[in-house]
Short mmCIF file of C-alpha atoms in Angstrom, two decimals:
data_model
loop_
_atom_site.label_atom_id
_atom_site.label_comp_id
_atom_site.label_asym_id
_atom_site.label_seq_id
_atom_site.Cartn_x
_atom_site.Cartn_y
_atom_site.Cartn_z
CA MET A 16 -81.25 -185.77 -52.60
CA SER A 17 -81.99 -185.18 -48.96
CA LYS A 18 -78.38 -184.64 -48.27
CA ARG A 19 -77.92 -182.31 -51.18
CA LYS A 20 -80.80 -180.18 -49.77
CA ALA A 21 -79.38 -179.99 -46.39
CA LYS A 22 -76.24 -178.84 -47.99
CA ASP A 23 -77.99 -175.99 -50.08
CA ALA A 24 -80.44 -175.01 -46.98
CA HIS A 25 -79.42 -171.78 -45.34
CA LEU A 26 -80.51 -171.31 -41.75
CA PRO A 27 -80.55 -167.93 -39.71
CA ILE A 28 -77.12 -167.37 -37.91
CA GLY A 29 -78.85 -167.52 -34.63
CA GLU A 30 -80.46 -170.87 -35.47
CA CYS A 31 -77.18 -172.28 -36.39
CA ILE A 32 -75.60 -171.37 -33.24
CA ASN A 33 -78.42 -172.79 -31.21
CA GLN A 34 -77.62 -176.09 -33.07
CA VAL A 35 -74.02 -175.87 -32.55
CA HIS A 36 -74.72 -175.29 -28.73
CA ARG A 37 -76.96 -178.29 -28.79
CA ILE A 38 -74.86 -180.71 -30.72
CA LEU A 39 -71.71 -179.96 -28.91
CA ARG A 40 -73.05 -179.64 -25.50
CA LYS A 41 -74.45 -183.05 -25.92
CA ARG A 42 -71.06 -184.41 -26.99
CA PHE A 43 -69.08 -182.75 -24.16
CA CYS A 44 -71.81 -183.23 -21.28
CA HIS A 45 -72.77 -186.72 -21.97
CA GLN A 46 -69.00 -187.69 -22.14
CA GLN A 47 -69.55 -189.44 -25.51
CA LEU A 48 -66.55 -191.57 -25.78
CA PRO A 49 -65.56 -193.77 -28.50
CA ASP A 50 -66.79 -197.42 -28.68
CA LYS A 51 -63.38 -198.77 -28.34
CA PRO A 52 -60.06 -197.31 -26.80
CA GLU A 53 -57.39 -196.96 -29.45
CA GLY A 54 -54.17 -199.07 -29.39
CA LEU A 55 -55.40 -201.60 -26.64
CA GLU A 56 -56.41 -204.49 -29.05
CA ALA A 57 -54.24 -207.13 -27.17
CA GLN A 58 -55.63 -205.96 -23.81
CA HIS A 59 -59.29 -206.23 -25.51
CA LYS A 60 -58.69 -209.78 -26.62
CA HIS A 61 -57.16 -210.93 -23.25
CA LEU A 62 -60.00 -209.61 -21.27
CA LEU A 63 -62.58 -211.01 -23.79
CA GLU A 64 -61.12 -214.45 -23.60
CA LEU A 65 -61.18 -214.50 -19.64
CA LEU A 66 -64.81 -213.35 -19.32
CA THR A 67 -65.90 -215.50 -22.28
CA ARG A 68 -64.42 -218.44 -20.29
CA THR A 69 -66.58 -217.58 -17.33
CA ALA A 70 -69.97 -216.52 -19.02
CA VAL A 71 -69.87 -219.38 -21.56
CA HIS A 72 -67.78 -222.26 -20.01
CA GLY A 73 -68.49 -221.63 -16.43
CA GLU A 74 -64.80 -221.06 -15.45
CA SER A 75 -63.98 -218.68 -12.51
CA ASN A 76 -61.31 -215.92 -13.07
CA SER A 77 -59.84 -212.90 -11.42
CA VAL A 78 -58.15 -209.96 -13.02
CA LEU A 79 -57.02 -206.38 -12.29
CA ILE A 80 -57.19 -203.63 -14.76
CA VAL A 81 -54.51 -201.18 -13.92
CA GLY A 82 -53.62 -197.62 -15.45
CA PRO A 83 -53.72 -193.91 -14.84
CA ARG A 84 -57.02 -192.06 -14.74
CA GLY A 85 -58.31 -191.56 -18.21
CA ALA A 86 -56.24 -194.22 -19.76
CA GLY A 87 -59.53 -196.19 -20.71
CA LYS A 88 -60.04 -198.77 -18.16
CA THR A 89 -63.57 -198.40 -17.89
CA MET A 90 -64.13 -197.97 -21.58
CA LEU A 91 -62.23 -201.22 -22.26
CA LEU A 92 -64.38 -202.84 -19.85
CA ARG A 93 -67.54 -201.70 -21.60
CA SER A 94 -66.50 -202.47 -25.02
CA VAL A 95 -65.63 -206.01 -24.03
CA LEU A 96 -69.03 -206.52 -22.22
CA ARG A 97 -70.73 -205.08 -25.39
CA ASP A 98 -68.85 -207.67 -27.61
CA LEU A 99 -69.68 -210.32 -24.75
CA SER A 100 -73.23 -209.57 -24.79
CA GLU A 101 -73.74 -210.24 -28.67
CA GLU A 102 -73.59 -214.00 -27.74
CA THR A 103 -77.35 -215.28 -26.95
CA GLU A 104 -76.13 -217.54 -24.26
CA VAL A 105 -74.21 -214.80 -22.36
CA GLN A 106 -77.36 -212.61 -22.83
CA LYS A 107 -79.52 -215.10 -21.01
CA ASN A 108 -77.09 -216.51 -18.35
CA LEU A 109 -74.39 -213.73 -17.07
CA LEU A 110 -75.44 -211.77 -13.94
CA ARG A 111 -73.44 -208.56 -13.35
CA VAL A 112 -72.65 -206.58 -10.19
CA HIS A 113 -70.97 -203.32 -10.45
CA LEU A 114 -69.46 -201.92 -7.11
CA ASN A 115 -67.48 -198.88 -6.40
CA GLY A 116 -65.13 -198.34 -3.71
CA LEU A 117 -66.23 -194.70 -3.11
CA LEU A 118 -69.81 -195.72 -2.72
CA GLN A 119 -69.56 -199.05 -1.10
CA THR A 120 -67.29 -197.84 1.87
CA ASP A 121 -67.60 -201.14 4.16
CA ASP A 122 -68.67 -204.57 3.60
CA ARG A 123 -72.18 -204.39 5.00
CA ILE A 124 -72.96 -201.77 2.59
CA ALA A 125 -71.46 -203.93 -0.32
CA LEU A 126 -73.38 -207.01 0.64
CA LYS A 127 -76.65 -204.94 0.63
CA GLU A 128 -75.83 -203.65 -2.96
CA ILE A 129 -74.78 -207.16 -4.00
CA THR A 130 -78.18 -208.28 -2.87
CA ARG A 131 -80.15 -205.54 -4.72
CA GLN A 132 -78.04 -205.90 -7.88
CA LEU A 133 -78.96 -209.58 -8.06
CA HIS A 134 -82.72 -209.04 -7.02
CA LEU A 135 -82.53 -211.31 -4.16
CA GLU A 136 -84.19 -209.11 -1.43
CA ASN A 137 -87.19 -211.12 -1.09
CA VAL A 138 -85.09 -214.33 -0.97
CA VAL A 139 -83.03 -212.98 1.86
CA GLY A 140 -86.11 -211.31 3.68
CA GLY A 141 -85.32 -211.07 7.29
CA ARG A 142 -82.89 -213.74 7.46
CA VAL A 143 -79.96 -213.30 10.00
CA PHE A 144 -76.25 -214.76 8.91
CA GLY A 145 -73.56 -215.58 11.29
CA SER A 146 -70.82 -214.31 8.91
CA PHE A 147 -70.31 -212.38 5.55
CA ALA A 148 -69.09 -215.69 4.05
CA GLU A 149 -72.47 -217.50 4.98
CA ASN A 150 -74.26 -214.30 3.42
CA LEU A 151 -72.47 -214.25 0.33
CA ALA A 152 -72.70 -218.25 -0.04
CA PHE A 153 -76.30 -218.04 0.51
CA LEU A 154 -76.52 -215.31 -2.41
CA LEU A 155 -74.76 -217.34 -4.79
CA ASP A 156 -76.56 -220.54 -3.94
CA ALA A 157 -79.92 -218.81 -4.54
CA LEU A 158 -78.70 -218.30 -8.22
CA LYS A 159 -78.37 -221.82 -8.81
CA LYS A 160 -81.17 -223.52 -11.08
CA GLY A 161 -80.21 -227.02 -9.93
CA ASP A 162 -77.09 -228.65 -10.43
CA ARG A 163 -73.67 -227.04 -10.57
CA SER A 164 -73.73 -227.16 -14.50
CA SER A 165 -76.71 -224.73 -14.72
CA SER A 166 -75.26 -222.19 -11.97
CA ARG A 167 -75.55 -218.82 -13.39
CA PRO A 168 -72.02 -217.13 -13.97
CA VAL A 169 -71.73 -214.03 -12.09
CA LEU A 170 -69.32 -210.96 -13.05
CA PHE A 171 -68.31 -208.65 -10.19
CA VAL A 172 -66.82 -205.27 -11.21
CA LEU A 173 -64.82 -203.40 -8.26
CA ASP A 174 -64.28 -199.90 -9.50
CA GLU A 175 -61.65 -198.12 -7.38
CA PHE A 176 -60.45 -201.60 -6.35
CA ASP A 177 -57.80 -200.22 -3.84
CA LEU A 178 -60.30 -198.75 -1.55
CA PHE A 179 -61.72 -202.35 -0.99
CA ALA A 180 -58.35 -203.39 0.42
CA HIS A 181 -58.99 -201.01 3.36
CA HIS A 182 -62.20 -202.55 4.33
CA LYS A 183 -61.83 -204.51 7.73
CA ASN A 184 -60.16 -207.68 7.26
CA GLN A 185 -60.62 -207.45 3.53
CA THR A 186 -63.62 -209.76 4.13
CA LEU A 187 -65.46 -209.01 0.90
CA LEU A 188 -62.31 -209.56 -1.30
CA TYR A 189 -61.10 -212.70 0.49
CA ASN A 190 -64.69 -214.17 -0.11
CA LEU A 191 -65.09 -213.24 -3.71
CA PHE A 192 -61.52 -214.65 -4.42
CA ASP A 193 -62.30 -217.66 -2.40
CA VAL A 194 -65.19 -218.55 -4.52
CA SER A 195 -63.53 -217.46 -7.63
CA GLN A 196 -60.97 -220.12 -6.56
CA SER A 197 -63.19 -222.99 -5.59
CA ALA A 198 -65.81 -224.74 -7.73
CA GLN A 199 -68.72 -223.46 -6.24
CA THR A 200 -70.31 -220.98 -8.69
CA PRO A 201 -68.74 -219.64 -12.05
CA LEU A 202 -67.66 -216.32 -10.94
CA ALA A 203 -65.45 -213.55 -12.38
CA VAL A 204 -63.70 -210.81 -10.27
CA VAL A 205 -62.61 -207.57 -12.34
CA GLY A 206 -60.91 -204.91 -10.38
CA LEU A 207 -60.06 -201.48 -11.89
CA THR A 208 -57.61 -199.31 -10.13
CA CYS A 209 -55.07 -196.55 -10.62
CA ARG A 210 -52.50 -197.82 -8.01
CA LEU A 211 -49.46 -200.03 -9.52
CA ASP A 212 -48.83 -201.26 -6.06
CA VAL A 213 -52.48 -202.60 -5.30
CA VAL A 214 -51.37 -206.06 -4.73
CA GLU A 215 -49.10 -205.09 -2.10
CA LEU A 216 -52.28 -203.98 -0.14
CA LEU A 217 -53.57 -207.27 -0.02
CA GLU A 218 -53.59 -209.40 3.04
CA LYS A 219 -51.50 -212.81 2.60
CA ARG A 220 -54.75 -214.81 2.60
CA VAL A 221 -56.46 -212.68 0.37
CA LYS A 222 -53.30 -212.81 -2.07
CA SER A 223 -52.94 -216.11 -2.06
CA ARG A 224 -56.50 -216.75 -3.58
CA PHE A 225 -55.74 -213.98 -6.23
CA SER A 226 -55.05 -215.20 -9.82
CA HIS A 227 -52.32 -212.27 -9.96
CA ARG A 228 -53.53 -211.57 -13.45
CA GLN A 229 -52.94 -208.10 -14.21
CA ILE A 230 -53.85 -205.88 -17.52
CA HIS A 231 -51.74 -202.81 -17.45
CA LEU A 232 -53.02 -199.82 -19.56
CA LEU A 233 -50.29 -197.17 -20.52
CA THR A 234 -51.33 -194.24 -22.47
CA THR A 235 -49.71 -194.45 -25.84
CA LEU A 236 -51.42 -191.23 -27.30
CA ARG A 237 -49.35 -189.04 -29.20
CA PHE A 238 -49.74 -185.14 -29.50
CA SER A 239 -50.79 -185.21 -33.18
CA GLN A 240 -53.42 -187.89 -32.23
CA TYR A 241 -54.42 -185.30 -29.42
CA LEU A 242 -54.55 -182.53 -31.81
CA ASP A 243 -56.82 -184.61 -34.20
CA ARG A 244 -59.06 -185.80 -31.19
CA VAL A 245 -59.52 -181.94 -30.62
CA ARG A 246 -60.53 -181.27 -34.13
CA ALA A 247 -62.80 -184.27 -34.08
CA GLN A 248 -64.42 -183.38 -30.94
CA LEU A 249 -65.15 -179.61 -32.12
CA SER A 250 -66.21 -180.61 -35.82
CA LEU A 251 -69.75 -180.64 -36.80
CA PRO A 252 -71.53 -183.71 -38.38
CA ASP A 253 -72.33 -183.80 -42.06
CA GLY A 254 -76.12 -184.03 -41.22
CA PHE A 255 -76.18 -180.44 -39.93
CA PRO A 256 -79.03 -178.57 -41.49
CA ASP A 257 -76.73 -175.79 -42.89
CA GLY A 258 -74.10 -177.04 -45.23
CA LYS A 259 -72.30 -173.83 -45.80
CA PHE A 260 -72.33 -173.14 -42.04
CA VAL A 261 -70.84 -176.60 -41.50
CA GLU A 262 -68.01 -175.92 -44.10
CA GLU A 263 -67.00 -172.60 -42.44
CA TRP A 264 -67.24 -173.91 -38.89
CA ASN A 265 -65.05 -176.91 -39.62
CA ALA A 266 -62.64 -174.81 -41.71
CA ALA A 267 -62.14 -172.53 -38.75
CA VAL A 268 -61.87 -175.47 -36.30
CA THR A 269 -58.78 -176.79 -38.63
CA THR A 270 -57.29 -173.08 -38.66
CA LEU A 271 -57.78 -172.92 -34.80
CA CYS A 272 -55.78 -176.19 -34.22
CA GLU A 273 -52.98 -175.21 -36.48
CA ASP A 274 -52.46 -171.80 -34.53
CA LYS A 275 -48.93 -171.72 -32.66
CA SER A 276 -50.46 -170.29 -29.47
CA VAL A 277 -53.55 -173.04 -29.49
CA GLU A 278 -50.89 -175.58 -29.95
CA GLU A 279 -48.76 -174.43 -26.91
CA VAL A 280 -52.07 -174.39 -24.82
CA LEU A 281 -53.08 -177.82 -26.01
CA GLN A 282 -49.34 -179.06 -25.44
CA ARG A 283 -49.55 -177.92 -21.62
CA HIS A 284 -53.10 -179.88 -21.31
CA TYR A 285 -51.73 -182.95 -23.10
CA ASN A 286 -48.68 -183.04 -20.59
CA SER A 287 -50.95 -182.95 -17.47
CA SER A 288 -53.73 -185.19 -18.59
CA LYS A 289 -54.59 -186.89 -21.75
CA ASP A 290 -58.21 -188.08 -21.02
CA PHE A 291 -61.53 -187.05 -22.51
CA ARG A 292 -63.07 -185.45 -19.39
CA SER A 293 -60.55 -182.82 -18.87
CA LEU A 294 -60.54 -182.22 -22.60
CA HIS A 295 -64.23 -182.03 -22.72
CA MET A 296 -64.08 -179.55 -19.79
CA LEU A 297 -61.68 -177.27 -21.68
CA LEU A 298 -63.70 -177.38 -25.02
CA MET A 299 -66.90 -176.83 -23.00
CA LEU A 300 -65.50 -173.65 -21.69
CA CYS A 301 -64.62 -172.40 -25.21
CA LEU A 302 -67.97 -173.29 -26.47
CA SER A 303 -69.78 -171.07 -23.79
CA ARG A 304 -68.24 -167.97 -25.60
CA VAL A 305 -69.62 -168.74 -29.01
CA SER A 306 -72.79 -166.55 -29.90
CA VAL A 307 -74.33 -164.64 -32.81
CA ALA A 308 -71.89 -161.79 -32.61
CA LYS A 309 -68.86 -164.29 -32.41
CA PRO A 310 -69.77 -167.38 -34.31
CA ALA A 311 -66.47 -169.10 -34.11
CA ILE A 312 -64.06 -170.14 -31.53
CA ALA A 313 -60.90 -167.82 -31.40
CA PRO A 314 -57.28 -168.71 -29.81
CA ALA A 315 -57.97 -166.31 -27.20
CA ASP A 316 -60.94 -168.20 -25.88
CA LEU A 317 -58.92 -171.09 -25.81
CA LEU A 318 -56.39 -169.28 -23.78
CA ASP A 319 -58.95 -167.91 -21.51
CA ALA A 320 -60.49 -171.37 -20.88
CA SER A 321 -57.11 -173.03 -20.25
CA ARG A 322 -56.36 -170.43 -17.57
CA LEU A 323 -59.77 -171.36 -15.77
CA CYS A 324 -59.16 -175.24 -15.98
CA LEU A 325 -55.46 -174.78 -14.79
CA ALA A 326 -56.35 -172.27 -11.99
CA ASP A 327 -55.17 -173.56 -8.35
CA ALA A 328 -58.37 -173.63 -6.64
CA LYS A 329 -56.63 -173.44 -3.15
CA ALA A 330 -54.66 -170.39 -4.40
CA ASN A 331 -57.86 -168.74 -5.59
CA MET A 332 -59.35 -169.35 -1.92
CA LEU A 333 -56.45 -167.46 -0.24
CA HIS A 334 -57.28 -164.18 -2.13
CA GLY A 335 -60.28 -163.90 0.00
CA LEU A 336 -58.52 -164.17 3.26
CA THR A 337 -58.04 -161.31 6.04
CA ILE A 338 -54.58 -160.12 6.73
CA LEU A 339 -54.74 -161.80 10.06
CA GLU A 340 -55.60 -165.15 8.41
CA LEU A 341 -52.92 -164.75 5.85
CA CYS A 342 -50.39 -164.03 8.86
CA LEU A 343 -51.41 -167.29 10.73
CA ILE A 344 -50.83 -169.11 7.36
CA ILE A 345 -47.27 -167.61 7.20
CA ALA A 346 -46.72 -168.65 10.93
CA MET A 347 -47.79 -172.20 10.07
CA LYS A 348 -45.45 -172.44 7.18
CA HIS A 349 -42.54 -171.10 9.30
CA LEU A 350 -43.27 -173.75 12.09
CA ASN A 351 -43.54 -176.25 9.23
CA ASP A 352 -39.79 -175.53 8.07
CA VAL A 353 -38.62 -175.22 11.87
CA TYR A 354 -39.98 -178.51 12.72
CA GLU A 355 -39.62 -180.29 9.40
CA GLY A 356 -43.14 -180.90 8.62
CA GLU A 357 -44.48 -182.03 12.19
CA PRO A 358 -47.93 -180.86 13.09
CA PHE A 359 -48.81 -177.75 15.08
CA ASN A 360 -51.62 -176.34 17.06
CA LEU A 361 -53.30 -173.02 17.62
CA GLN A 362 -51.14 -172.23 20.56
CA MET A 363 -47.86 -172.58 18.79
CA VAL A 364 -49.20 -170.55 15.65
CA HIS A 365 -50.29 -167.74 18.16
CA ASN A 366 -46.77 -167.87 19.69
CA GLU A 367 -45.07 -167.58 16.32
CA PHE A 368 -47.34 -164.67 15.37
CA LYS A 369 -46.78 -162.49 18.60
CA LYS A 370 -42.85 -163.06 17.84
CA PHE A 371 -43.59 -161.49 14.54
CA LEU A 372 -45.34 -158.63 16.04
CA GLN A 373 -42.73 -158.00 18.54
CA ARG A 374 -39.97 -158.06 16.26
CA LYS A 375 -40.90 -156.46 12.91
CA SER A 376 -44.66 -155.36 12.49
CA SER A 377 -45.59 -151.71 12.64
CA SER A 378 -48.72 -152.08 10.75
CA LEU A 379 -50.71 -154.81 12.74
CA TYR A 380 -51.69 -154.76 16.42
CA ASN A 381 -52.06 -157.82 18.79
CA PHE A 382 -55.27 -159.42 18.29
CA GLU A 383 -57.12 -161.03 21.13
CA GLN A 384 -57.20 -164.86 21.66
CA PRO A 385 -60.74 -165.11 20.62
CA VAL A 386 -60.41 -163.40 17.37
CA ILE A 387 -57.31 -165.49 16.64
CA MET A 388 -59.30 -168.71 17.42
CA LYS A 389 -62.10 -167.39 15.10
CA ALA A 390 -59.61 -166.96 12.28
CA PHE A 391 -57.92 -170.20 13.00
CA GLU A 392 -61.44 -171.94 12.78
CA HIS A 393 -62.29 -170.36 9.47
CA LEU A 394 -58.94 -171.70 7.96
CA GLN A 395 -60.19 -175.22 9.07
CA GLN A 396 -63.68 -174.76 7.44
CA LEU A 397 -61.90 -173.80 4.21
CA GLU A 398 -59.89 -176.99 4.48
CA LEU A 399 -56.52 -175.03 4.34
CA ILE A 400 -55.56 -176.82 7.41
CA ARG A 401 -56.87 -180.01 8.65
CA PRO A 402 -56.47 -182.18 11.97
CA ALA A 403 -53.36 -184.38 12.03
CA ASP A 404 -55.46 -187.36 13.09
CA SER A 405 -58.90 -188.31 14.35
CA SER A 406 -57.81 -188.85 18.08
CA SER A 407 -57.08 -185.12 18.45
CA ALA A 408 -60.72 -184.29 18.17
CA LYS A 409 -61.06 -185.12 21.77
CA THR A 410 -58.40 -182.75 22.78
CA GLN A 411 -58.89 -178.96 23.83
CA ARG A 412 -59.34 -176.64 20.61
CA GLU A 413 -56.13 -174.64 21.05
CA TYR A 414 -54.13 -177.86 21.64
CA GLN A 415 -55.50 -180.12 18.52
CA LEU A 416 -52.57 -180.85 16.24
CA MET A 417 -53.10 -179.59 12.62
CA ARG A 418 -51.44 -179.83 9.16
CA LEU A 419 -51.15 -177.04 6.66
CA MET A 420 -52.47 -178.23 3.25
CA LEU A 421 -50.65 -175.50 1.18
CA ASP A 422 -47.12 -175.24 -0.31
CA HIS A 423 -44.85 -172.57 -0.47
CA SER A 424 -45.19 -171.47 -3.98
CA GLN A 425 -49.20 -170.90 -3.50
CA ILE A 426 -48.42 -168.84 -0.68
CA MET A 427 -45.91 -166.81 -2.31
CA GLU A 428 -48.19 -166.30 -5.27
CA VAL A 429 -51.07 -164.90 -3.26
CA LEU A 430 -48.67 -162.55 -1.42
CA GLN A 431 -47.71 -161.16 -4.52
CA LYS A 432 -51.25 -160.54 -5.79
CA TYR A 433 -52.75 -159.44 -2.21
CA PRO A 434 -54.18 -155.97 -2.50
CA GLN A 435 -52.16 -153.55 -0.13
CA CYS A 436 -50.28 -156.32 1.70
CA PRO A 437 -48.22 -154.56 4.15
CA THR A 438 -44.34 -154.76 3.36
CA ASP A 439 -43.32 -156.04 6.72
CA ILE A 440 -45.63 -159.19 6.32
CA LYS A 441 -44.11 -160.04 2.84
CA GLN A 442 -40.50 -159.68 4.38
CA TRP A 443 -41.78 -161.89 7.14
CA ALA A 444 -42.99 -164.32 4.81
CA THR A 445 -39.88 -164.06 2.61
CA SER A 446 -37.49 -164.75 5.72
CA ALA A 447 -39.78 -167.93 6.72
CA PHE A 448 -39.60 -169.31 3.29
CA ALA A 449 -35.94 -168.52 2.87
#
């Protein structure tokens, strides 16, 4: 009866639009993902079996989940842990430690985070340890209730696993894999990474202790499924207060997804990235155009949103440069071509610019060295150029080696759109890129 009332109810259009914004923003901003990744049943079963053996039977394991960004690595792990936590024995015993290579940038920070997540700060106190291994062994011993059979199993999840391989001597990985190989404490190490060659990054002693189990996730999503996903993400639920509005909105969404121009735009996004995050960003930009005056998403809204999503941030930054800064970038690109990608310094760029002024330019005058230096520093602040290595920081500024972070197409695109760009500069750029 209540559902029928909701269907028959009519809200003012302004109230309906507010509700649409609230429901869809929550869906897009909170990254509401499906409970289980589609088409990964075999991988789900494999990982669940591995972690069950650690959590229930006290068997140590290590495994890597490898796949591109957005393939569902984290979603797979979350769904396995959700299924695992339904068992009473696991709820009481299993301890989890989540580390991220972007946050725990060295082993000392990682050890502090392990101590914090295991709630052992009071146990460690002011104790001083001789080595990392000693510290980790102490933490794991502190979790024991008595004999080995009652040791609590620990699950270590290492996000951005490849970044931990860059830590000095790979001490953290060595010790975790060493414990998982021995019979000290039931311990499972699950690494998540995008790099297919991640095992090659490991030192020989670390590699020998790793089980070499890998679960590969390859995106099998077809374009028709991607379209269904877009439709589902934009559709309103049945419990919406105004039934008539829901029918009209959902019908408009279906019509939108069948539009040829919309299909072309979505095909481009599908080809570049199939993950929910980029899709949510695109749909969020479309939603921002919905208002009382325009109560549905039109194909033009999706086209504009797509242009914003696929816009080249660096190329956009170039539009705000001065003519001098643009000339310095052309000189850098010229040097890149002549010296086949070798790094350059300010002095070399200045000399290249002076050659251009002497040969071709009638529209520019010769700038003083401090002005050139200021323009060069501004390009560095914008991260359009960066130091070739850390050792060059000690070198005199004019002679610090730099690399250009732009390619030919980005520079040429800006020159085409740059307002009132002198012709001789365009000709110089074309000769530099010929």
